[in-house]
Amino acid sequence: MHIVTAKEMYEIDRFAIEKGGIDGRILMENAGRAIVDQITNLVDNTERILVLVGSGNNGGDGFVIARNLLNKGYEVIVLQLVADEKIKGDAAYHKQLFINFKGKIQLVQEVTVVEQYLSNADVVIDAMLGIGISGEVRQPFKQVIEVVNKLEMLTISVDIPSGVPADEGVANFTAIKADYTFVVELPKLSLYLEYCSPFYGQWRLVEIGLPHTTFSQDNLIETWNQKNVVETLPKRNRYSHKGSHGKGLVIGGSHTMPGSVAMTAKAALRSGSGLITVGTVQEAIPSIASYCMEATYISFLSNEGIITGLPAIDFSSYDALAIGMGMGRSESTASITKKVIVDAKIPILIDADGLQHIKGDLPLIKQRQHPTVLTPHPGEMAMLTGYSVKEILTSPFKVSKQFAREHGVYLILKGVHTIISDPNGRQWVNTTGNAGLAKGGSGDVLSGILLSMMMQNQSLNDALTNGCFIHGASADILVSEQRSKQDLVATDVIDGLTSVFRTLI
Ligand SMILES: NC(=O)C1=CN([C@@H]2O[C@H](COP(=O)(O)OP(=O)(O)OC[C@H]3O[C@@H](n4cnc5c(N)ncnc54)[C@H](OP(=O)(O)O)[C@@H]3O)[C@@H](O)[C@H]2O)[C@@H](O)CC1
Ligand SMILES: [K+]
């Protein structure tokens, strides 16, 4: 599903009205009614409802909601926070309907009076500000937002919690902390920003009759969900053999960090790879092999437990390779990483210490004729780009797109909402995963799943989005059935792959 910026949402709205011929007042009615259907599942009609409305169409939705709740027997009061003349167009039309239906509207701008009304209500519907907000929230909204948040009553936001920007790039704002948000038609970008999404509370989309078209050529961002995975994940052919599902190479590990490559290799095998070879230091091989007996091993030259030399490897005999996990950050591992990037004429995934090593050599990656996949977390992304972590989290879509285009890479920016960007600037947001994944080893497991997907017969975009989905889905299934977010560890996520594949294939 397409994720929209405010600008794109307005384009779709304009298209529906101007070209499609639908009346904006009908769209507003649809929005309000669809949201009322949701509210009636949450709130029973003995509860007193206060609807806070502002000057725009978000407030217009508020009037439709108030009228339809009134019709259903709820006790409803609308607090209008702006002067009468500010309410125009479709919103004014629906305000008049509410009045015609004997609805009660109080024009209030002093926060103390708003507070009194709030103390006599059970539920607040937030229809103050929608996607039309610009700049810092002004008074009286700022104070009202603070009061609503302080009271901690059931708060339901219309389209977007008032004050939350629709788009990325705004780090500091005052906004309603909603318990529920009913998002009109399409998800807004801020739903996938980790500093904005908590404000939405639980959220759901409501359909109002707009087409799901996109007019933007430059901002293609989509969610990637189970349906997409089922449609694109290759089915295993009965007549296939181990060579048909990819022969992958994993380079990394060190005496003190053998677990990383072990988990990458095991995850790759559990995700369908035909053959996996691990290239690592001699002293780590016995412990890795005891965990991952299905892999084969190449012993690399080492000194004090760190890889120091690359043996002669025919990279062309592999379908893809992953490098960097648990490798350490010495001069020798840096030069090996660079040599692999130049010599290996196959798709490469670079993670962890490998990312540190390429920072000064990004042109080498751009020159590659084969795909390169980078999998940084925000800290590594900051190291690669020179932006601060805060800047990256404030504009993760923009920063990733820019980086993927500039360096010709596939970029997976890991996070609560992992963003996958391709070299053409297309982007996807993964929809699975939970806080249980915020542990050491998660990234190594993801690299293994991705390596495997990169070798299966699918487009690289599908491979990467599917890999991220499957990784998060394993954690989700485990947390819902047997583990908790507390005790989930990376190797569990590998074991959980069985449940994911059983539901997907
Ligand atoms: N297809 C759709 O998209 C549909 C959308 N619909 C709904 O419409 C909503 C978008 O409506 P919208 O465009 O009227 O904007 P919205 O956010 O209600 O208000 C903007 C007003 O707020 C004000 N204001 C601005 N910044 C401010 C600030 N910092 N601090 C304080 N005030 C500020 C500014 O007024 P000003 O005081 O500047 O005159 C401006 O006029 C959308 O979220 C959805 O709910 C549905 O009805 C169905 C179809
Ligand atoms: K709102």
PDB file of C-alpha atoms in Angstrom, residues 209-446:
ATOM      1  CA  GLY A 209     -13.942   6.350  -1.288  1.00  0.00           C
ATOM      2  CA  LEU A 210     -10.705   7.864  -2.580  1.00  0.00           C
ATOM      3  CA  PRO A 211      -8.737   6.071  -5.298  1.00  0.00           C
ATOM      4  CA  HIS A 212      -5.409   4.577  -4.228  1.00  0.00           C
ATOM      5  CA  THR A 213      -3.513   6.213  -7.050  1.00  0.00           C
ATOM      6  CA  THR A 214      -0.202   7.903  -6.887  1.00  0.00           C
ATOM      7  CA  PHE A 215       0.729  10.987  -8.829  1.00  0.00           C
ATOM      8  CA  SER A 216       4.206  11.296  -7.510  1.00  0.00           C
ATOM      9  CA  GLN A 217       7.081  10.037  -9.599  1.00  0.00           C
ATOM     10  CA  ASP A 218       9.624  10.935  -7.006  1.00  0.00           C
ATOM     11  CA  ASN A 219       8.232   9.621  -3.797  1.00  0.00           C
ATOM     12  CA  LEU A 220       7.194   6.020  -4.184  1.00  0.00           C
ATOM     13  CA  ILE A 221       6.961   4.608  -0.692  1.00  0.00           C
ATOM     14  CA  GLU A 222       4.969   1.479  -0.019  1.00  0.00           C
ATOM     15  CA  THR A 223       4.307  -0.828   2.878  1.00  0.00           C
ATOM     16  CA  TRP A 224       5.309  -4.459   2.448  1.00  0.00           C
ATOM     17  CA  ASN A 225       2.952  -6.914   4.070  1.00  0.00           C
ATOM     18  CA  GLN A 226       2.033 -10.582   4.129  1.00  0.00           C
ATOM     19  CA  LYS A 227       0.027 -10.400   0.908  1.00  0.00           C
ATOM     20  CA  ASN A 228       3.043  -8.974  -0.936  1.00  0.00           C
ATOM     21  CA  VAL A 229       5.255 -11.734   0.442  1.00  0.00           C
ATOM     22  CA  VAL A 230       2.859 -14.519  -0.498  1.00  0.00           C
ATOM     23  CA  GLU A 231       2.644 -13.119  -4.030  1.00  0.00           C
ATOM     24  CA  THR A 232       6.380 -12.786  -4.559  1.00  0.00           C
ATOM     25  CA  LEU A 233       8.129 -15.466  -2.503  1.00  0.00           C
ATOM     26  CA  PRO A 234       9.357 -18.199  -4.871  1.00  0.00           C
ATOM     27  CA  LYS A 235       7.825 -21.633  -4.366  1.00  0.00           C
ATOM     28  CA  ARG A 236      10.245 -24.531  -4.041  1.00  0.00           C
ATOM     29  CA  ASN A 237      10.211 -26.714  -7.084  1.00  0.00           C
ATOM     30  CA  ARG A 238       9.813 -30.421  -6.428  1.00  0.00           C
ATOM     31  CA  TYR A 239      12.595 -31.157  -8.916  1.00  0.00           C
ATOM     32  CA  SER A 240      15.072 -28.652  -7.556  1.00  0.00           C
ATOM     33  CA  HIS A 241      18.393 -29.671  -6.019  1.00  0.00           C
ATOM     34  CA  LYS A 242      20.673 -27.913  -3.540  1.00  0.00           C
ATOM     35  CA  GLY A 243      22.341 -25.945  -6.335  1.00  0.00           C
ATOM     36  CA  SER A 244      19.013 -24.446  -7.421  1.00  0.00           C
ATOM     37  CA  HIS A 245      18.552 -22.498  -4.201  1.00  0.00           C
ATOM     38  CA  GLY A 246      21.780 -20.660  -4.017  1.00  0.00           C
ATOM     39  CA  LYS A 247      25.294 -21.228  -2.896  1.00  0.00           C
ATOM     40  CA  GLY A 248      26.231 -18.475  -0.480  1.00  0.00           C
ATOM     41  CA  LEU A 249      29.435 -17.356   1.181  1.00  0.00           C
ATOM     42  CA  VAL A 250      29.569 -15.701   4.604  1.00  0.00           C
ATOM     43  CA  ILE A 251      32.805 -13.889   5.482  1.00  0.00           C
ATOM     44  CA  GLY A 252      33.347 -12.630   8.999  1.00  0.00           C
ATOM     45  CA  GLY A 253      33.692 -13.707  12.595  1.00  0.00           C
ATOM     46  CA  SER A 254      36.670 -13.619  14.881  1.00  0.00           C
ATOM     47  CA  HIS A 255      37.937 -15.562  17.868  1.00  0.00           C
ATOM     48  CA  THR A 256      35.865 -13.427  20.261  1.00  0.00           C
ATOM     49  CA  MET A 257      32.820 -13.098  17.991  1.00  0.00           C
ATOM     50  CA  PRO A 258      32.173 -16.491  16.424  1.00  0.00           C
ATOM     51  CA  GLY A 259      28.429 -16.347  17.073  1.00  0.00           C
ATOM     52  CA  SER A 260      27.722 -13.652  14.483  1.00  0.00           C
ATOM     53  CA  VAL A 261      28.674 -15.649  11.387  1.00  0.00           C
ATOM     54  CA  ALA A 262      27.238 -18.796  12.955  1.00  0.00           C
ATOM     55  CA  MET A 263      23.829 -17.121  13.186  1.00  0.00           C
ATOM     56  CA  THR A 264      24.100 -15.605   9.706  1.00  0.00           C
ATOM     57  CA  ALA A 265      24.921 -19.001   8.206  1.00  0.00           C
ATOM     58  CA  LYS A 266      22.225 -20.839  10.143  1.00  0.00           C
ATOM     59  CA  ALA A 267      19.603 -18.213   9.276  1.00  0.00           C
ATOM     60  CA  ALA A 268      20.575 -18.423   5.601  1.00  0.00           C
ATOM     61  CA  LEU A 269      20.156 -22.192   5.650  1.00  0.00           C
ATOM     62  CA  ARG A 270      16.866 -22.009   7.551  1.00  0.00           C
ATOM     63  CA  SER A 271      15.595 -19.574   4.902  1.00  0.00           C
ATOM     64  CA  GLY A 272      16.083 -21.943   2.036  1.00  0.00           C
ATOM     65  CA  SER A 273      19.686 -21.564   0.815  1.00  0.00           C
ATOM     66  CA  GLY A 274      21.040 -24.673  -0.872  1.00  0.00           C
ATOM     67  CA  LEU A 275      24.616 -24.417   0.385  1.00  0.00           C
ATOM     68  CA  ILE A 276      26.394 -22.049   2.740  1.00  0.00           C
ATOM     69  CA  THR A 277      30.134 -21.722   3.210  1.00  0.00           C
ATOM     70  CA  VAL A 278      31.596 -19.726   6.086  1.00  0.00           C
ATOM     71  CA  GLY A 279      34.988 -18.085   5.705  1.00  0.00           C
ATOM     72  CA  THR A 280      36.416 -17.273   9.120  1.00  0.00           C
ATOM     73  CA  VAL A 281      39.380 -17.661  11.458  1.00  0.00           C
ATOM     74  CA  GLN A 282      40.601 -21.198  12.058  1.00  0.00           C
ATOM     75  CA  GLU A 283      40.112 -21.058  15.836  1.00  0.00           C
ATOM     76  CA  ALA A 284      36.421 -20.141  15.537  1.00  0.00           C
ATOM     77  CA  ILE A 285      35.482 -22.937  13.142  1.00  0.00           C
ATOM     78  CA  PRO A 286      34.923 -25.738  15.700  1.00  0.00           C
ATOM     79  CA  SER A 287      32.483 -23.696  17.781  1.00  0.00           C
ATOM     80  CA  ILE A 288      30.637 -22.359  14.716  1.00  0.00           C
ATOM     81  CA  ALA A 289      30.458 -25.801  13.140  1.00  0.00           C
ATOM     82  CA  SER A 290      28.990 -27.315  16.304  1.00  0.00           C
ATOM     83  CA  TYR A 291      26.066 -24.898  15.976  1.00  0.00           C
ATOM     84  CA  CYS A 292      25.823 -25.000  12.195  1.00  0.00           C
ATOM     85  CA  MET A 293      26.708 -28.456  10.970  1.00  0.00           C
ATOM     86  CA  GLU A 294      25.047 -27.977   7.588  1.00  0.00           C
ATOM     87  CA  ALA A 295      27.580 -25.337   6.461  1.00  0.00           C
ATOM     88  CA  THR A 296      31.046 -25.885   5.013  1.00  0.00           C
ATOM     89  CA  TYR A 297      34.063 -23.878   6.134  1.00  0.00           C
ATOM     90  CA  ILE A 298      37.081 -22.064   4.711  1.00  0.00           C
ATOM     91  CA  SER A 299      39.843 -21.305   7.154  1.00  0.00           C
ATOM     92  CA  PHE A 300      41.219 -17.749   6.790  1.00  0.00           C
ATOM     93  CA  LEU A 301      44.677 -16.638   7.890  1.00  0.00           C
ATOM     94  CA  SER A 302      44.502 -14.989  11.286  1.00  0.00           C
ATOM     95  CA  ASN A 303      46.484 -13.277  13.994  1.00  0.00           C
ATOM     96  CA  GLU A 304      45.239 -13.035  17.579  1.00  0.00           C
ATOM     97  CA  GLY A 305      41.847 -14.271  16.501  1.00  0.00           C
ATOM     98  CA  ILE A 306      41.282 -11.676  13.756  1.00  0.00           C
ATOM     99  CA  ILE A 307      41.227 -12.419  10.021  1.00  0.00           C
ATOM    100  CA  THR A 308      44.470 -11.230   8.410  1.00  0.00           C
ATOM    101  CA  GLY A 309      44.416 -12.754   4.962  1.00  0.00           C
ATOM    102  CA  LEU A 310      42.041 -13.771   2.231  1.00  0.00           C
ATOM    103  CA  PRO A 311      42.722 -17.196   0.734  1.00  0.00           C
ATOM    104  CA  ALA A 312      42.260 -17.724  -2.998  1.00  0.00           C
ATOM    105  CA  ILE A 313      38.515 -17.935  -3.464  1.00  0.00           C
ATOM    106  CA  ASP A 314      36.683 -18.367  -6.741  1.00  0.00           C
ATOM    107  CA  PHE A 315      33.857 -15.945  -5.988  1.00  0.00           C
ATOM    108  CA  SER A 316      32.141 -16.850  -9.233  1.00  0.00           C
ATOM    109  CA  SER A 317      31.299 -20.252  -7.787  1.00  0.00           C
ATOM    110  CA  TYR A 318      28.944 -18.524  -5.313  1.00  0.00           C
ATOM    111  CA  ASP A 319      25.633 -16.828  -6.051  1.00  0.00           C
ATOM    112  CA  ALA A 320      26.017 -14.132  -3.385  1.00  0.00           C
ATOM    113  CA  LEU A 321      28.044 -13.307  -0.314  1.00  0.00           C
ATOM    114  CA  ALA A 322      27.632 -11.529   2.997  1.00  0.00           C
ATOM    115  CA  ILE A 323      30.582  -9.876   4.712  1.00  0.00           C
ATOM    116  CA  GLY A 324      31.285  -8.001   7.926  1.00  0.00           C
ATOM    117  CA  MET A 325      29.502  -9.761  10.793  1.00  0.00           C
ATOM    118  CA  GLY A 326      31.714 -10.093  13.898  1.00  0.00           C
ATOM    119  CA  MET A 327      34.773  -9.400  11.796  1.00  0.00           C
ATOM    120  CA  GLY A 328      36.381  -6.748  13.966  1.00  0.00           C
ATOM    121  CA  ARG A 329      37.786  -3.449  12.798  1.00  0.00           C
ATOM    122  CA  SER A 330      41.453  -3.943  12.099  1.00  0.00           C
ATOM    123  CA  GLU A 331      43.476  -2.756   9.130  1.00  0.00           C
ATOM    124  CA  SER A 332      43.550  -6.291   7.781  1.00  0.00           C
ATOM    125  CA  THR A 333      39.769  -6.758   7.924  1.00  0.00           C
ATOM    126  CA  ALA A 334      39.360  -3.358   6.237  1.00  0.00           C
ATOM    127  CA  SER A 335      41.632  -4.279   3.332  1.00  0.00           C
ATOM    128  CA  ILE A 336      40.001  -7.704   2.971  1.00  0.00           C
ATOM    129  CA  THR A 337      36.575  -6.082   2.817  1.00  0.00           C
ATOM    130  CA  LYS A 338      37.746  -3.752   0.058  1.00  0.00           C
ATOM    131  CA  LYS A 339      39.351  -6.572  -1.875  1.00  0.00           C
ATOM    132  CA  VAL A 340      36.165  -8.618  -1.722  1.00  0.00           C
ATOM    133  CA  ILE A 341      34.098  -5.644  -2.892  1.00  0.00           C
ATOM    134  CA  VAL A 342      36.345  -5.240  -5.922  1.00  0.00           C
ATOM    135  CA  ASP A 343      36.997  -8.907  -6.750  1.00  0.00           C
ATOM    136  CA  ALA A 344      33.626 -10.528  -6.133  1.00  0.00           C
ATOM    137  CA  LYS A 345      31.524 -10.146  -9.282  1.00  0.00           C
ATOM    138  CA  ILE A 346      28.396 -11.343  -7.506  1.00  0.00           C
ATOM    139  CA  PRO A 347      25.749  -9.662  -5.316  1.00  0.00           C
ATOM    140  CA  ILE A 348      27.221  -8.662  -1.945  1.00  0.00           C
ATOM    141  CA  LEU A 349      25.604  -7.812   1.362  1.00  0.00           C
ATOM    142  CA  ILE A 350      27.721  -5.721   3.733  1.00  0.00           C
ATOM    143  CA  ASP A 351      26.841  -5.519   7.416  1.00  0.00           C
ATOM    144  CA  ALA A 352      28.264  -4.502  10.797  1.00  0.00           C
ATOM    145  CA  ASP A 353      32.077  -4.098  10.799  1.00  0.00           C
ATOM    146  CA  GLY A 354      32.022  -4.314   7.014  1.00  0.00           C
ATOM    147  CA  LEU A 355      30.067  -1.045   6.963  1.00  0.00           C
ATOM    148  CA  GLN A 356      32.719   0.672   9.078  1.00  0.00           C
ATOM    149  CA  HIS A 357      35.332  -0.442   6.563  1.00  0.00           C
ATOM    150  CA  ILE A 358      33.667   0.972   3.479  1.00  0.00           C
ATOM    151  CA  LYS A 359      33.057   4.449   4.805  1.00  0.00           C
ATOM    152  CA  GLY A 360      36.026   5.989   3.006  1.00  0.00           C
ATOM    153  CA  ASP A 361      35.629   3.818  -0.077  1.00  0.00           C
ATOM    154  CA  LEU A 362      32.080   4.339  -1.210  1.00  0.00           C
ATOM    155  CA  PRO A 363      33.211   5.056  -4.803  1.00  0.00           C
ATOM    156  CA  LEU A 364      34.420   1.423  -4.967  1.00  0.00           C
ATOM    157  CA  ILE A 365      30.863   0.342  -4.335  1.00  0.00           C
ATOM    158  CA  LYS A 366      29.451   2.657  -6.937  1.00  0.00           C
ATOM    159  CA  GLN A 367      31.835   1.169  -9.498  1.00  0.00           C
ATOM    160  CA  ARG A 368      30.605  -2.371  -8.879  1.00  0.00           C
ATOM    161  CA  GLN A 369      28.661  -3.927 -11.739  1.00  0.00           C
ATOM    162  CA  HIS A 370      26.780  -6.238  -9.382  1.00  0.00           C
ATOM    163  CA  PRO A 371      24.274  -5.349  -6.670  1.00  0.00           C
ATOM    164  CA  THR A 372      25.500  -4.204  -3.268  1.00  0.00           C
ATOM    165  CA  VAL A 373      23.229  -4.332  -0.255  1.00  0.00           C
ATOM    166  CA  LEU A 374      24.061  -2.347   2.877  1.00  0.00           C
ATOM    167  CA  THR A 375      22.247  -3.008   6.145  1.00  0.00           C
ATOM    168  CA  PRO A 376      23.048  -0.210   8.616  1.00  0.00           C
ATOM    169  CA  HIS A 377      21.211   0.621  11.837  1.00  0.00           C
ATOM    170  CA  PRO A 378      20.818   4.377  12.456  1.00  0.00           C
ATOM    171  CA  GLY A 379      24.191   4.622  14.231  1.00  0.00           C
ATOM    172  CA  GLU A 380      25.972   3.008  11.283  1.00  0.00           C
ATOM    173  CA  MET A 381      23.970   5.168   8.896  1.00  0.00           C
ATOM    174  CA  ALA A 382      25.197   8.232  10.791  1.00  0.00           C
ATOM    175  CA  MET A 383      28.760   6.977  10.463  1.00  0.00           C
ATOM    176  CA  LEU A 384      28.310   6.422   6.699  1.00  0.00           C
ATOM    177  CA  THR A 385      26.609   9.738   5.937  1.00  0.00           C
ATOM    178  CA  GLY A 386      28.018  12.210   8.439  1.00  0.00           C
ATOM    179  CA  TYR A 387      24.510  13.079   9.650  1.00  0.00           C
ATOM    180  CA  SER A 388      23.708  12.726  13.351  1.00  0.00           C
ATOM    181  CA  VAL A 389      21.494   9.851  14.507  1.00  0.00           C
ATOM    182  CA  LYS A 390      18.816  12.422  15.355  1.00  0.00           C
ATOM    183  CA  GLU A 391      18.933  13.844  11.833  1.00  0.00           C
ATOM    184  CA  ILE A 392      18.618  10.344  10.406  1.00  0.00           C
ATOM    185  CA  LEU A 393      15.668   9.465  12.610  1.00  0.00           C
ATOM    186  CA  THR A 394      14.012  12.789  11.741  1.00  0.00           C
ATOM    187  CA  SER A 395      14.250  12.206   7.976  1.00  0.00           C
ATOM    188  CA  PRO A 396      14.990   8.494   7.472  1.00  0.00           C
ATOM    189  CA  PHE A 397      13.204   8.250   4.114  1.00  0.00           C
ATOM    190  CA  LYS A 398      14.950  11.246   2.617  1.00  0.00           C
ATOM    191  CA  VAL A 399      18.391  10.310   3.918  1.00  0.00           C
ATOM    192  CA  SER A 400      18.117   6.681   2.780  1.00  0.00           C
ATOM    193  CA  LYS A 401      16.788   7.530  -0.642  1.00  0.00           C
ATOM    194  CA  GLN A 402      19.519  10.079  -1.204  1.00  0.00           C
ATOM    195  CA  PHE A 403      22.222   7.627  -0.104  1.00  0.00           C
ATOM    196  CA  ALA A 404      20.891   4.688  -2.135  1.00  0.00           C
ATOM    197  CA  ARG A 405      20.702   6.816  -5.279  1.00  0.00           C
ATOM    198  CA  GLU A 406      24.011   8.532  -4.812  1.00  0.00           C
ATOM    199  CA  HIS A 407      26.001   5.351  -4.207  1.00  0.00           C
ATOM    200  CA  GLY A 408      23.959   2.980  -6.359  1.00  0.00           C
ATOM    201  CA  VAL A 409      23.183   0.609  -3.479  1.00  0.00           C
ATOM    202  CA  TYR A 410      20.254  -1.233  -1.989  1.00  0.00           C
ATOM    203  CA  LEU A 411      19.968   0.158   1.512  1.00  0.00           C
ATOM    204  CA  ILE A 412      18.228  -1.402   4.454  1.00  0.00           C
ATOM    205  CA  LEU A 413      17.962   1.125   7.264  1.00  0.00           C
ATOM    206  CA  LYS A 414      17.117  -1.044  10.250  1.00  0.00           C
ATOM    207  CA  GLY A 415      14.788   0.229  12.921  1.00  0.00           C
ATOM    208  CA  VAL A 416      11.321  -0.005  14.390  1.00  0.00           C
ATOM    209  CA  HIS A 417      10.095   0.589  10.852  1.00  0.00           C
ATOM    210  CA  THR A 418      12.848  -0.809   8.658  1.00  0.00           C
ATOM    211  CA  ILE A 419      13.117   1.094   5.363  1.00  0.00           C
ATOM    212  CA  ILE A 420      14.306  -0.648   2.221  1.00  0.00           C
ATOM    213  CA  SER A 421      15.525   1.688  -0.566  1.00  0.00           C
ATOM    214  CA  ASP A 422      16.658   0.683  -4.034  1.00  0.00           C
ATOM    215  CA  PRO A 423      19.191   2.540  -6.217  1.00  0.00           C
ATOM    216  CA  ASN A 424      16.335   4.142  -8.188  1.00  0.00           C
ATOM    217  CA  GLY A 425      14.876   5.689  -5.054  1.00  0.00           C
ATOM    218  CA  ARG A 426      11.906   3.365  -4.583  1.00  0.00           C
ATOM    219  CA  GLN A 427      11.220   2.618  -0.951  1.00  0.00           C
ATOM    220  CA  TRP A 428       9.339   0.114   1.146  1.00  0.00           C
ATOM    221  CA  VAL A 429       8.594  -0.023   4.850  1.00  0.00           C
ATOM    222  CA  ASN A 430       8.550  -3.342   6.599  1.00  0.00           C
ATOM    223  CA  THR A 431       5.455  -3.982   8.704  1.00  0.00           C
ATOM    224  CA  THR A 432       6.662  -6.786  10.988  1.00  0.00           C
ATOM    225  CA  GLY A 433       8.894  -7.004  14.036  1.00  0.00           C
ATOM    226  CA  ASN A 434       8.762  -5.990  17.680  1.00  0.00           C
ATOM    227  CA  ALA A 435      10.896  -4.670  20.524  1.00  0.00           C
ATOM    228  CA  GLY A 436      12.151  -8.204  21.237  1.00  0.00           C
ATOM    229  CA  LEU A 437      14.430  -7.796  18.208  1.00  0.00           C
ATOM    230  CA  ALA A 438      16.379  -4.970  19.832  1.00  0.00           C
ATOM    231  CA  LYS A 439      19.103  -7.404  20.924  1.00  0.00           C
ATOM    232  CA  GLY A 440      22.587  -8.437  19.853  1.00  0.00           C
ATOM    233  CA  GLY A 441      22.537 -10.927  17.005  1.00  0.00           C
ATOM    234  CA  SER A 442      19.280  -9.763  15.395  1.00  0.00           C
ATOM    235  CA  GLY A 443      21.200  -8.060  12.622  1.00  0.00           C
ATOM    236  CA  ASP A 444      23.300 -11.176  11.969  1.00  0.00           C
ATOM    237  CA  VAL A 445      20.149 -13.239  11.596  1.00  0.00           C
ATOM    238  CA  LEU A 446      18.633 -10.664   9.251  1.00  0.00           C
TER     239      LEU A 446
END
